[in-house]
Amino acid sequence: MNVIKRKSPQSTSLGKKHYLSHLRYFLQLRFLLPVIVIILAVFAYIYRQTWLDSLDEKPISAYALVGKNDYTGYADIQDVLLKMGKLKGFWGQDVSVIQEQIETLPWVKGAVVRKIWPNRLSIWVNEYQPVAIWNKTEFVTKDGTVFQLPAEKLKENNLPLLGGPDYQSLKVLEAWQQIYNDFKAKGLTVKGIVIDERGAWQVTLDNDIVLRLGRGEWKSKLGRFVTIYPQIEVPEGKKIDYIDLRYESGAAVGISENN
């Protein structure tokens, strides 16, 4: 005769409690796992630089300046790197820091720095290209960006002399292009154009005669100048300093000694 033993209610209750205990444990572990991962990630982030530094045997000590550069030389890059102090090695050095320092050179528009194993840098720079001298001491690009460049680095000696508030740079460039081309077609050469804070224009010819145009529209005034200029009689030993065209008609001519 087979005897079937039934589980007592107490045994069933204990098994259920055991199951629920394990379930709660796994549920707690499930919620704790992301927290553990985050803690490990933070730990790795904080100590990553120390770990990378430990991989380096020697610091970066050489660099190559790649691409064609008009104004940036090895001496300029060397000065930047020397100001940064001792560089780290291939693994530990953050090249973005070097890039930011190179971009502090006022004529550098942007830079790209890459590490080359085991201890070298490859450096490429994008330079601003001047199309005119701006306010005598600075330069301006074709898109109106005003920047600084040591005079000894300038290779082009025939840049136009432009000037005015920096926010007017594009307006002055557009006026320069138009006036230069118009005068060239008439056999005249313009050397510079300036607009002041009040919006008054001045044009300087290659013979240093200054045309005072005042504020507002200037095309008709320059047309008037072209008409009267050949008729101006200059006494012997004298020269024209300026021609003031800020009148509804005619012009005032300033004469001085021809030294």
XYZ file of N, CA, C and O in Angstrom, residues 183-259:
308
model
N 37.377 104.723 -59.691
C 38.481 105.663 -59.917
C 39.539 105.073 -60.841
O 40.140 105.790 -61.650
N 39.763 103.773 -60.730
C 40.745 103.129 -61.605
C 40.326 103.262 -63.064
O 41.169 103.481 -63.953
N 39.037 103.141 -63.314
C 38.523 103.281 -64.679
C 38.724 104.699 -65.207
O 38.765 104.919 -66.424
N 38.882 105.666 -64.296
C 39.079 107.074 -64.685
C 40.541 107.489 -64.599
O 40.864 108.675 -64.708
N 41.425 106.533 -64.358
C 42.845 106.834 -64.313
C 43.312 107.392 -62.982
O 44.403 107.965 -62.903
N 42.519 107.221 -61.925
C 42.888 107.693 -60.599
C 43.086 106.489 -59.667
O 42.452 105.454 -59.839
N 43.954 106.670 -58.679
C 44.236 105.573 -57.753
C 43.909 105.995 -56.331
O 44.354 107.042 -55.864
N 43.144 105.155 -55.664
C 42.764 105.405 -54.270
C 43.691 104.616 -53.352
O 43.982 103.441 -53.595
N 44.133 105.267 -52.280
C 45.023 104.610 -51.322
C 44.297 104.162 -50.063
O 44.673 103.151 -49.443
N 43.251 104.892 -49.687
C 42.564 104.528 -48.451
C 41.202 105.173 -48.314
O 40.891 106.169 -48.976
N 40.387 104.585 -47.437
C 39.046 105.087 -47.137
C 38.809 104.950 -45.640
O 39.135 103.919 -45.045
N 38.206 105.992 -45.054
C 37.922 105.974 -43.619
C 36.522 106.516 -43.371
O 36.083 107.459 -44.043
N 35.818 105.908 -42.405
C 34.547 106.456 -41.923
C 34.684 106.656 -40.420
O 35.215 105.792 -39.709
N 34.245 107.813 -39.914
C 34.396 108.065 -38.479
C 33.134 107.672 -37.716
O 32.164 107.166 -38.290
N 33.137 107.925 -36.422
C 32.022 107.532 -35.565
C 30.722 108.227 -35.959
O 29.631 107.701 -35.729
N 30.813 109.401 -36.549
C 29.611 110.143 -36.959
C 29.098 109.701 -38.325
O 28.056 110.163 -38.783
N 29.877 108.838 -39.004
C 29.467 108.375 -40.324
C 29.988 109.233 -41.459
O 29.497 109.146 -42.588
N 30.994 110.078 -41.175
C 31.582 110.936 -42.203
C 32.706 110.192 -42.918
O 33.556 109.564 -42.287
N 32.720 110.303 -44.267
C 33.683 109.579 -45.094
C 34.842 110.466 -45.509
O 34.687 111.668 -45.742
N 36.012 109.818 -45.626
C 37.193 110.455 -46.223
C 37.869 109.455 -47.148
O 38.018 108.279 -46.799
N 38.275 109.957 -48.308
C 38.988 109.126 -49.282
C 40.367 109.737 -49.503
O 40.496 110.953 -49.698
N 41.401 108.901 -49.471
C 42.768 109.375 -49.697
C 43.285 108.807 -51.010
O 43.250 107.593 -51.229
N 43.764 109.689 -51.886
C 44.325 109.265 -53.167
C 45.789 108.859 -52.996
O 46.396 109.099 -51.951
N 46.358 108.275 -54.028
C 47.740 107.807 -53.934
C 48.733 108.954 -53.831
O 49.877 108.755 -53.418
N 48.307 110.174 -54.180
C 49.180 111.350 -54.033
C 48.933 112.065 -52.710
O 49.348 113.216 -52.528
N 48.206 111.400 -51.799
C 47.920 111.871 -50.438
C 46.904 113.004 -50.362
O 46.717 113.596 -49.287
N 46.235 113.312 -51.449
C 45.131 114.271 -51.392
C 43.938 113.611 -50.689
O 43.545 112.492 -51.038
N 43.381 114.303 -49.715
C 42.245 113.784 -48.957
C 40.951 114.398 -49.465
O 40.839 115.632 -49.577
N 39.997 113.549 -49.790
C 38.676 113.999 -50.219
C 37.726 113.903 -49.035
O 37.456 112.807 -48.536
N 37.214 115.047 -48.578
C 36.291 115.064 -47.455
C 34.860 115.005 -47.993
O 34.399 115.944 -48.646
N 34.189 113.901 -47.703
C 32.863 113.674 -48.285
C 31.728 113.890 -47.293
O 30.571 114.021 -47.715
N 32.025 113.917 -46.016
C 30.980 114.102 -45.017
C 30.090 112.875 -44.885
O 30.414 111.780 -45.353
N 28.935 113.065 -44.266
C 28.017 111.960 -44.022
C 27.040 111.778 -45.178
O 26.877 112.647 -46.017
N 26.413 110.590 -45.147
C 25.371 110.315 -46.133
C 25.926 109.876 -47.482
O 27.016 109.320 -47.584
N 25.175 110.151 -48.520
C 25.489 109.708 -49.880
C 26.770 110.373 -50.382
O 26.974 111.569 -50.216
N 27.642 109.575 -50.988
C 28.922 110.119 -51.422
C 29.200 109.931 -52.913
O 30.155 110.489 -53.451
N 28.379 109.190 -53.625
C 28.648 108.918 -55.043
C 28.628 110.192 -55.877
O 29.514 110.412 -56.712
N 27.631 111.035 -55.653
C 27.537 112.274 -56.438
C 28.696 113.210 -56.111
O 29.176 113.951 -56.983
N 29.167 113.169 -54.869
C 30.292 114.026 -54.473
C 31.575 113.597 -55.173
O 32.375 114.445 -55.605
N 31.770 112.296 -55.293
C 32.947 111.817 -56.010
C 32.837 112.113 -57.496
O 33.842 112.400 -58.156
N 31.630 112.059 -58.031
C 31.426 112.437 -59.430
C 31.773 113.900 -59.650
O 32.378 114.261 -60.670
N 31.401 114.750 -58.685
C 31.733 116.170 -58.762
C 33.242 116.373 -58.696
O 33.812 117.202 -59.420
N 33.916 115.601 -57.840
C 35.374 115.703 -57.736
C 36.043 115.386 -59.071
O 36.958 116.105 -59.502
N 35.614 114.313 -59.710
C 36.210 113.917 -60.987
C 36.074 115.026 -62.020
O 36.962 115.238 -62.859
N 34.979 115.767 -61.922
C 34.737 116.849 -62.879
C 35.642 118.050 -62.615
O 36.223 118.630 -63.541
N 35.781 118.443 -61.339
C 36.502 119.684 -61.034
C 38.009 119.477 -60.836
O 38.782 120.428 -60.965
N 38.425 118.256 -60.564
C 39.833 118.022 -60.246
C 40.784 118.499 -61.346
O 41.790 119.175 -61.039
N 40.527 118.184 -62.605
C 41.454 118.651 -63.652
C 41.483 120.175 -63.800
O 42.418 120.731 -64.398
N 40.472 120.870 -63.258
C 40.379 122.322 -63.419
C 41.064 123.088 -62.290
O 41.186 124.309 -62.364
N 41.504 122.384 -61.264
C 42.121 123.043 -60.116
C 43.539 123.471 -60.485
O 44.359 122.660 -60.916
N 43.818 124.765 -60.321
C 45.154 125.286 -60.596
C 45.930 125.411 -59.288
O 45.479 126.063 -58.354
N 47.068 124.770 -59.254
C 47.900 124.774 -58.053
C 49.109 125.678 -58.288
O 49.856 125.478 -59.253
N 49.316 126.718 -57.440
C 50.477 127.603 -57.605
C 51.788 126.836 -57.538
O 51.873 125.778 -56.900
N 52.793 127.370 -58.162
C 54.102 126.732 -58.162
C 54.646 126.639 -56.734
O 54.560 127.583 -55.957
N 55.183 125.481 -56.406
C 55.724 125.275 -55.072
C 54.670 124.902 -54.042
O 54.986 124.767 -52.858
N 53.438 124.773 -54.498
C 52.351 124.402 -53.598
C 51.822 123.016 -53.967
O 52.116 122.467 -55.019
N 51.002 122.461 -53.072
C 50.357 121.178 -53.358
C 48.979 121.154 -52.704
O 48.703 121.894 -51.761
N 48.130 120.299 -53.231
C 46.783 120.155 -52.679
C 46.841 119.227 -51.470
O 47.336 118.105 -51.551
N 46.316 119.710 -50.351
C 46.217 118.874 -49.144
C 44.887 118.133 -49.110
O 44.853 116.935 -48.841
N 43.809 118.856 -49.363
C 42.487 118.248 -49.309
C 41.526 118.956 -50.250
O 41.757 120.104 -50.659
N 40.484 118.261 -50.580
C 39.377 118.838 -51.345
C 38.101 118.518 -50.576
O 37.737 117.347 -50.399
N 37.450 119.560 -50.089
C 36.258 119.411 -49.257
C 35.019 119.444 -50.147
O 34.702 120.469 -50.750
N 34.329 118.311 -50.216
C 33.157 118.178 -51.081
C 31.849 118.137 -50.288
O 30.821 117.689 -50.794
N 31.862 118.648 -49.070
C 30.678 118.619 -48.217
C 29.743 119.793 -48.494
O 29.142 120.362 -47.600
N 29.618 120.142 -49.749
C 28.757 121.245 -50.159
C 27.773 120.745 -51.214
O 27.993 119.717 -51.853
N 26.690 121.504 -51.399
C 25.705 121.105 -52.402
C 26.277 121.235 -53.809
O 25.880 120.526 -54.729
N 27.213 122.163 -53.967
C 27.891 122.320 -55.262
C 29.289 122.851 -55.016
O 29.564 123.466 -53.983
N 30.179 122.609 -55.963
C 31.542 123.088 -55.836
C 32.311 122.346 -54.754
O 31.896 121.294 -54.273
N 33.449 122.927 -54.351
C 34.313 122.301 -53.345
C 35.286 123.327 -52.810
O 35.571 124.349 -53.460
N 35.790 123.099 -51.619
C 36.844 123.919 -51.022
C 38.147 123.149 -51.142
O 38.198 121.962 -50.877
N 39.203 123.861 -51.559
C 40.492 123.221 -51.778
C 41.497 123.746 -50.773
O 41.685 124.958 -50.634
N 42.179 122.827 -50.074
C 43.219 123.208 -49.135
C 44.588 123.093 -49.792
O 44.936 122.022 -50.307
N 45.354 124.192 -49.771
C 46.669 124.234 -50.410
C 47.733 124.440 -49.340
O 47.550 125.178 -48.389
N 48.878 123.759 -49.503
C 49.994 123.942 -48.571
C 51.308 123.945 -49.345
O 51.333 123.716 -50.565
N 52.402 124.229 -48.616
C 53.725 124.248 -49.227
C 54.103 122.842 -49.670
O 53.805 121.854 -49.002
N 54.751 122.729 -50.812
C 55.212 121.453 -51.327
C 56.634 121.224 -50.828
O 57.602 121.721 -51.386
N 56.761 120.509 -49.739
C 58.086 120.288 -49.143
C 58.843 119.212 -49.898
O 58.290 118.213 -50.288
